[in-house]
CSV table of C-alpha atoms in Angstrom, one decimal:
chain,number,residue,atom,x,y,z
O,1,MET,CA,-16.6,51.1,-4.3
O,2,ALA,CA,-20.0,50.2,-3.9
O,3,ALA,CA,-22.3,51.0,-0.4
O,4,LEU,CA,-22.8,47.2,1.4
O,5,GLN,CA,-25.8,47.7,2.6
O,6,GLN,CA,-26.7,46.8,6.2
O,7,ARG,CA,-28.7,43.1,4.8
O,8,THR,CA,-25.6,42.4,3.6
O,9,ILE,CA,-23.8,42.4,6.6
O,10,ASP,CA,-26.0,40.7,9.2
O,11,LEU,CA,-26.3,37.7,6.2
O,12,ILE,CA,-22.3,37.4,6.8
O,13,ARG,CA,-22.4,38.0,10.3
O,14,GLY,CA,-24.9,35.4,11.1
O,15,HIS,CA,-23.1,32.8,8.7
O,16,GLN,CA,-19.6,33.2,10.0
O,17,ALA,CA,-19.1,29.1,10.5
O,18,PRO,CA,-20.3,27.6,7.0
O,19,LEU,CA,-18.1,30.6,5.6
O,20,LEU,CA,-14.7,29.6,7.3
O,21,ALA,CA,-15.7,26.4,6.6
O,22,GLN,CA,-16.2,26.9,3.2
O,23,TRP,CA,-13.5,28.9,2.5
O,24,THR,CA,-10.7,27.4,4.8
O,25,ASP,CA,-11.6,24.2,2.1
O,26,LEU,CA,-11.1,26.3,-0.3
O,27,LEU,CA,-8.0,27.2,0.7
O,28,ALA,CA,-7.1,23.2,1.3
O,29,VAL,CA,-7.7,23.2,-2.0
O,30,ALA,CA,-5.2,25.3,-3.4
O,31,GLY,CA,-2.5,23.9,-1.9
O,32,GLN,CA,-2.6,26.2,0.7
O,33,ALA,CA,-0.7,24.1,4.1
O,34,GLN,CA,0.2,21.2,1.8
O,35,ASP,CA,3.8,21.7,2.3
O,36,ASN,CA,6.3,22.7,4.6
O,37,ARG,CA,6.4,26.5,4.2
O,38,ILE,CA,2.9,27.2,6.3
O,39,SER,CA,1.2,24.5,8.9
O,40,ALA,CA,-2.7,24.1,8.9
O,41,ARG,CA,-2.4,25.3,12.3
O,42,GLU,CA,-0.7,28.5,10.8
O,43,LEU,CA,-3.3,29.1,8.1
O,44,GLU,CA,-6.2,28.5,10.4
O,45,THR,CA,-4.8,31.2,13.0
O,46,GLN,CA,-4.3,32.9,9.5
O,47,VAL,CA,-7.5,33.2,8.5
O,48,ARG,CA,-9.3,33.5,11.9
O,49,ASP,CA,-7.3,36.9,12.6
O,50,PHE,CA,-7.8,38.2,8.9
O,51,TRP,CA,-11.8,37.1,9.5
O,52,ARG,CA,-12.0,39.4,12.8
O,53,LEU,CA,-10.3,41.7,11.0
O,54,PHE,CA,-13.0,42.0,7.9
O,55,LEU,CA,-16.1,41.6,10.0
O,56,ASP,CA,-14.1,44.9,12.2
O,57,ALA,CA,-14.2,46.9,9.0
O,58,LEU,CA,-17.1,45.5,6.9
O,59,SER,CA,-19.8,48.4,8.2
O,60,ALA,CA,-17.0,50.7,6.6
O,61,ALA,CA,-17.3,49.0,3.5
O,62,ASN,CA,-19.1,52.5,1.9
O,63,ALA,CA,-15.5,54.5,2.5
O,64,GLY,CA,-14.8,54.7,-1.3
O,65,SER,CA,-11.1,52.8,-0.8
O,66,LEU,CA,-9.0,51.1,2.1
O,67,ALA,CA,-7.1,54.4,2.8
O,68,GLY,CA,-9.7,55.6,5.6
O,69,GLY,CA,-8.5,54.5,9.3
O,70,GLU,CA,-11.3,51.9,9.7
O,71,TRP,CA,-8.9,50.0,7.3
O,72,GLN,CA,-5.6,50.3,9.1
O,73,GLU,CA,-5.6,47.0,10.9
O,74,ILE,CA,-6.7,44.8,8.2
O,75,ARG,CA,-3.7,46.4,5.9
O,76,ARG,CA,-1.2,45.9,8.3
O,77,PHE,CA,-2.3,41.9,8.5
O,78,LEU,CA,-2.3,41.7,5.1
O,79,GLU,CA,1.0,43.6,4.5
O,80,ASP,CA,2.8,41.7,7.0
O,81,LEU,CA,0.8,37.9,5.9
O,82,SER,CA,2.8,39.3,2.7
O,83,ARG,CA,6.3,39.2,3.8
O,84,ASP,CA,5.7,36.6,5.6
O,85,ARG,CA,4.8,34.9,2.1
O,86,VAL,CA,7.9,36.2,0.2
O,87,LEU,CA,10.2,35.2,3.1
O,88,LYS,CA,8.6,30.8,2.8
O,89,GLY,CA,9.0,31.0,-0.9
O,90,PHE,CA,4.9,31.4,-1.9
O,91,ASN,CA,4.6,33.2,-5.5
O,92,SER,CA,2.0,36.0,-6.4
O,93,GLN,CA,-0.7,33.9,-7.3
O,94,GLU,CA,-0.7,31.7,-4.5
O,95,THR,CA,-0.4,34.9,-1.8
O,96,ALA,CA,-3.8,37.1,-4.2
O,97,THR,CA,-5.2,33.4,-3.3
O,98,PHE,CA,-6.0,34.4,0.3
O,99,ILE,CA,-8.4,36.7,-0.5
O,100,PHE,CA,-9.9,35.7,-3.6
O,101,SER,CA,-10.8,32.3,-2.9
O,102,LEU,CA,-13.3,34.1,-0.4
O,103,LYS,CA,-15.0,35.8,-3.1
O,104,ARG,CA,-17.3,32.2,-3.7
O,105,PRO,CA,-18.2,31.4,-0.3
O,106,LEU,CA,-19.4,35.2,-0.1
O,107,PHE,CA,-20.9,35.1,-4.0
O,108,GLU,CA,-22.5,31.9,-2.6
O,109,LEU,CA,-24.5,33.6,0.4
O,110,LEU,CA,-25.2,36.6,-1.2
O,111,GLN,CA,-26.8,34.5,-4.3
O,112,GLN,CA,-28.9,32.9,-1.3
O,113,GLY,CA,-30.0,35.8,0.7
O,114,TYR,CA,-31.4,37.6,-2.5
O,115,ALA,CA,-32.8,34.7,-4.2
O,116,ASP,CA,-36.2,37.1,-3.8
O,117,ASP,CA,-34.7,40.5,-5.0
O,118,PRO,CA,-32.0,39.7,-8.7
O,119,ALA,CA,-31.2,43.9,-8.8
O,120,GLN,CA,-30.3,43.9,-5.3
O,121,LEU,CA,-27.9,40.7,-5.8
O,122,GLY,CA,-26.5,42.0,-8.4
O,123,ASP,CA,-25.8,45.4,-6.9
O,124,GLN,CA,-24.4,44.1,-4.0
O,125,LEU,CA,-22.4,41.0,-5.8
O,126,TRP,CA,-20.8,43.8,-7.2
O,127,ALA,CA,-20.0,45.5,-3.9
O,128,ILE,CA,-18.7,42.5,-2.7
O,129,SER,CA,-16.6,41.7,-5.4
O,130,GLU,CA,-14.5,45.0,-5.6
O,131,LEU,CA,-13.5,44.9,-1.6
O,132,LEU,CA,-12.3,41.8,-2.1
O,133,ASP,CA,-10.5,43.0,-5.5
O,134,LEU,CA,-8.8,46.0,-3.2
O,135,LEU,CA,-8.1,43.7,-0.8
O,136,GLY,CA,-5.9,41.3,-2.7
O,137,LEU,CA,-4.4,43.8,-4.7
O,138,HIS,CA,-3.0,46.1,-1.8
O,139,THR,CA,-2.1,42.5,-0.7
O,140,VAL,CA,-0.3,41.7,-4.1
O,141,ASN,CA,1.4,44.9,-4.4
O,142,VAL,CA,3.2,44.7,-1.3
O,143,PHE,CA,4.0,41.3,-1.9
O,144,GLN,CA,5.6,42.6,-4.9
O,145,LYS,CA,7.4,45.3,-3.0
O,146,THR,CA,8.8,43.0,-0.4
O,147,ARG,CA,10.2,40.7,-3.2
O,148,GLU,CA,11.8,43.6,-5.2
O,149,ASP,CA,13.7,44.8,-1.5
O,150,VAL,CA,14.6,41.0,-1.0
O,151,ILE,CA,15.9,40.5,-5.0
O,152,GLN,CA,18.0,44.3,-4.5
O,153,ARG,CA,19.3,42.5,-1.5
O,154,GLN,CA,20.5,39.6,-3.1
O,155,GLN,CA,22.2,41.6,-5.5
O,156,GLU,CA,24.0,43.6,-3.5
O,157,GLU,CA,25.2,41.1,-1.4
O,158,MET,CA,26.2,39.2,-4.2
O,159,LEU,CA,28.1,42.5,-5.6
O,160,GLU,CA,30.0,42.1,-2.2
O,161,LEU,CA,30.5,38.4,-2.6
O,162,SER,CA,31.8,39.1,-5.8
O,163,THR,CA,34.3,41.6,-4.9
O,164,PRO,CA,36.3,40.9,-1.8
O,165,VAL,CA,39.2,42.4,-0.5
O,166,VAL,CA,42.0,40.3,0.7
O,167,LYS,CA,45.0,41.4,3.1
O,168,LEU,CA,48.2,39.7,0.5
O,169,TRP,CA,50.6,41.3,3.4
O,170,ASP,CA,50.8,43.7,6.0
O,171,GLY,CA,50.2,47.0,4.0
O,172,VAL,CA,49.2,45.4,0.7
O,173,LEU,CA,45.4,45.0,-0.1
O,174,ALA,CA,43.9,42.6,-3.5
O,175,LEU,CA,41.2,43.2,-5.0
O,176,PRO,CA,40.5,40.2,-7.4
O,177,MET,CA,38.0,41.0,-10.1
O,178,ILE,CA,35.9,38.5,-11.8
O,179,GLY,CA,33.2,39.2,-14.4
O,180,THR,CA,32.2,42.1,-15.9
O,181,LEU,CA,32.6,45.8,-14.9
O,182,ASP,CA,29.7,48.4,-14.5
O,183,SER,CA,28.7,51.6,-12.8
O,184,GLN,CA,26.9,49.8,-9.7
O,185,ARG,CA,29.7,47.4,-9.2
O,186,THR,CA,32.5,49.7,-9.3
O,187,GLN,CA,30.9,51.5,-7.0
O,188,VAL,CA,30.5,48.4,-4.8
O,189,VAL,CA,34.6,47.6,-5.0
O,190,MET,CA,35.9,51.7,-4.3
O,191,GLU,CA,33.5,51.5,-0.8
O,192,SER,CA,34.4,48.5,0.1
O,193,LEU,CA,38.1,49.1,-1.1
O,194,LEU,CA,38.5,52.2,-0.1
O,195,GLN,CA,37.0,51.2,3.8
O,196,ARG,CA,39.8,48.4,3.8
O,197,ILE,CA,42.3,50.9,3.2
O,198,VAL,CA,40.7,52.7,6.0
O,199,ASP,CA,40.5,50.1,8.3
O,200,THR,CA,44.1,47.9,7.5
O,201,GLY,CA,45.9,51.5,6.9
O,202,SER,CA,47.3,49.7,3.7
O,203,GLU,CA,49.7,51.2,1.5
O,204,ILE,CA,49.3,49.8,-1.3
O,205,ALA,CA,46.0,48.4,-3.5
O,206,ILE,CA,46.1,45.3,-5.8
O,207,ILE,CA,43.3,45.4,-8.5
O,208,ASP,CA,43.5,41.9,-10.5
O,209,ILE,CA,41.8,41.6,-13.6
O,210,THR,CA,42.3,38.0,-14.7
O,211,GLY,CA,39.3,37.3,-14.3
O,212,VAL,CA,37.5,40.5,-16.0
O,213,PRO,CA,36.6,38.9,-19.9
O,214,THR,CA,37.0,42.2,-21.8
O,215,VAL,CA,38.0,45.8,-21.4
O,216,ASP,CA,36.6,48.6,-22.8
O,217,THR,CA,36.0,52.5,-23.1
O,218,LEU,CA,33.4,51.8,-19.9
O,219,VAL,CA,35.8,49.4,-18.1
O,220,ALA,CA,38.7,51.8,-18.3
O,221,GLN,CA,36.9,54.7,-17.1
O,222,HIS,CA,35.5,52.4,-14.0
O,223,LEU,CA,39.2,51.3,-13.7
O,224,LEU,CA,41.1,55.2,-13.8
O,225,LYS,CA,38.0,56.6,-11.1
O,226,THR,CA,39.1,53.3,-8.6
O,227,VAL,CA,42.5,54.3,-9.0
O,228,THR,CA,41.5,58.3,-8.6
O,229,ALA,CA,40.0,57.2,-5.1
O,230,ILE,CA,43.1,55.0,-3.8
O,231,ARG,CA,45.2,57.9,-4.4
O,232,LEU,CA,43.0,60.4,-3.2
O,233,MET,CA,43.5,58.0,0.2
O,234,GLY,CA,46.9,58.2,0.3
O,235,ALA,CA,47.9,54.6,-1.5
O,236,ASP,CA,48.8,53.4,-4.6
O,237,ALA,CA,46.9,51.1,-7.0
O,238,ILE,CA,48.2,48.5,-8.9
O,239,ILE,CA,46.5,46.6,-12.0
O,240,SER,CA,47.4,43.3,-12.5
O,241,GLY,CA,46.3,40.5,-14.8
O,242,VAL,CA,46.5,42.3,-18.2
O,243,ARG,CA,46.2,40.3,-20.6
O,244,PRO,CA,47.8,40.6,-24.4
O,245,GLN,CA,44.4,40.2,-25.8
O,246,ILE,CA,43.2,43.2,-22.9
O,247,ALA,CA,46.6,45.7,-23.9
O,248,GLN,CA,45.9,45.1,-27.3
O,249,THR,CA,42.5,46.2,-26.6
O,250,ILE,CA,43.6,48.9,-24.7
O,251,VAL,CA,46.2,50.1,-27.7
O,252,HIS,CA,43.4,50.2,-29.9
O,253,LEU,CA,41.1,52.2,-28.4
O,254,GLY,CA,43.1,54.8,-27.7
O,255,LEU,CA,42.5,54.7,-23.8
O,256,ASP,CA,45.0,56.4,-21.9
O,257,LEU,CA,46.0,54.6,-18.6
O,258,GLN,CA,49.2,56.8,-18.6
O,259,GLY,CA,50.2,56.6,-14.9
O,260,ILE,CA,49.1,53.2,-13.2
O,261,VAL,CA,50.9,50.8,-13.1
O,262,THR,CA,49.6,47.1,-14.2
O,263,LYS,CA,51.6,44.0,-14.2
O,264,ALA,CA,50.6,40.8,-16.2
O,265,ASN,CA,50.1,39.1,-13.2
O,266,LEU,CA,48.9,38.9,-9.7
O,267,ALA,CA,52.5,37.4,-8.8
O,268,ASP,CA,54.3,39.6,-10.7
O,269,ALA,CA,52.2,42.6,-8.9
O,270,LEU,CA,53.3,41.2,-5.6
O,271,ALA,CA,56.5,41.4,-6.2
O,272,LEU,CA,56.3,45.2,-7.1
O,273,ALA,CA,54.1,45.7,-4.0
O,274,LEU,CA,56.5,44.4,-1.3
O,275,LYS,CA,59.4,45.8,-3.1
O,276,ARG,CA,58.1,49.4,-2.6
O,277,THR,CA,57.3,48.5,0.8
O,278,GLY,CA,60.9,47.8,1.2
O,279,LEU,CA,60.7,43.7,1.7
O,280,THR,CA,62.2,41.3,-0.7
O,281,VAL,CA,61.9,37.6,-1.2
O,282,THR,CA,64.5,35.3,-1.8
O,283,GLN,CA,64.3,31.5,-1.9
O,284,ALA,CA,65.2,29.5,1.2
O,285,ALA,CA,68.2,27.2,1.0
O,286,ARG,CA,67.4,23.9,0.3
């Protein structure tokens, strides 16, 4: 990173009020603080906090990168700002604008301050541009990482919601499956189901695949893994919802489901589970 001269630093320190005013106006033009996501007062506080940290670290701008300890506070500020922007629904462009909109006021100040020295003007414009680019890049990187973390967490929560373990009767659990099975979802299924078996002390688990559109070799392998894990926990497994099309597919694929109890629908599977637990269901006399 190119070095900022002391003359440049003095220029910036000597024109703080107009710089802040112009920067704030540019943020307003860019749409910052014009909706319910962030208030004008909150944006003003962020601008002043950043500016204070920016001035404190400005004399170290020739360090070559932002990795040094002198930039720690401003890095931390930008990381917090990026996370806050993600949670409030800003996109990466809106977030990066917070930094990059500062370029214009600083460039105009340098053009006035170095009007008598074009060579030095070009050098200092490049130095300040590099510095703000590094700050903006750090901001965007943290924004993207936070966004990815949020998306991953939402996906995990959706997986958990899409695989609810329901207690049908004392000692009988049911896991209705909807959609396609893959390795990640199978792992979530096994973890949630096995934990519920431990928590409830259930002896039978019904896996209902009525909502599974197709069964291929991979899906069958996932089902086998789940059934094996259930048996290792000392419980029995019943697969229900085996429609005629799925049965034909299993036969055509030559899949070996020997030893796995299957039923056409959830009602039949529940009746079998109750029978295994020593219970019978009879219709009350009217």
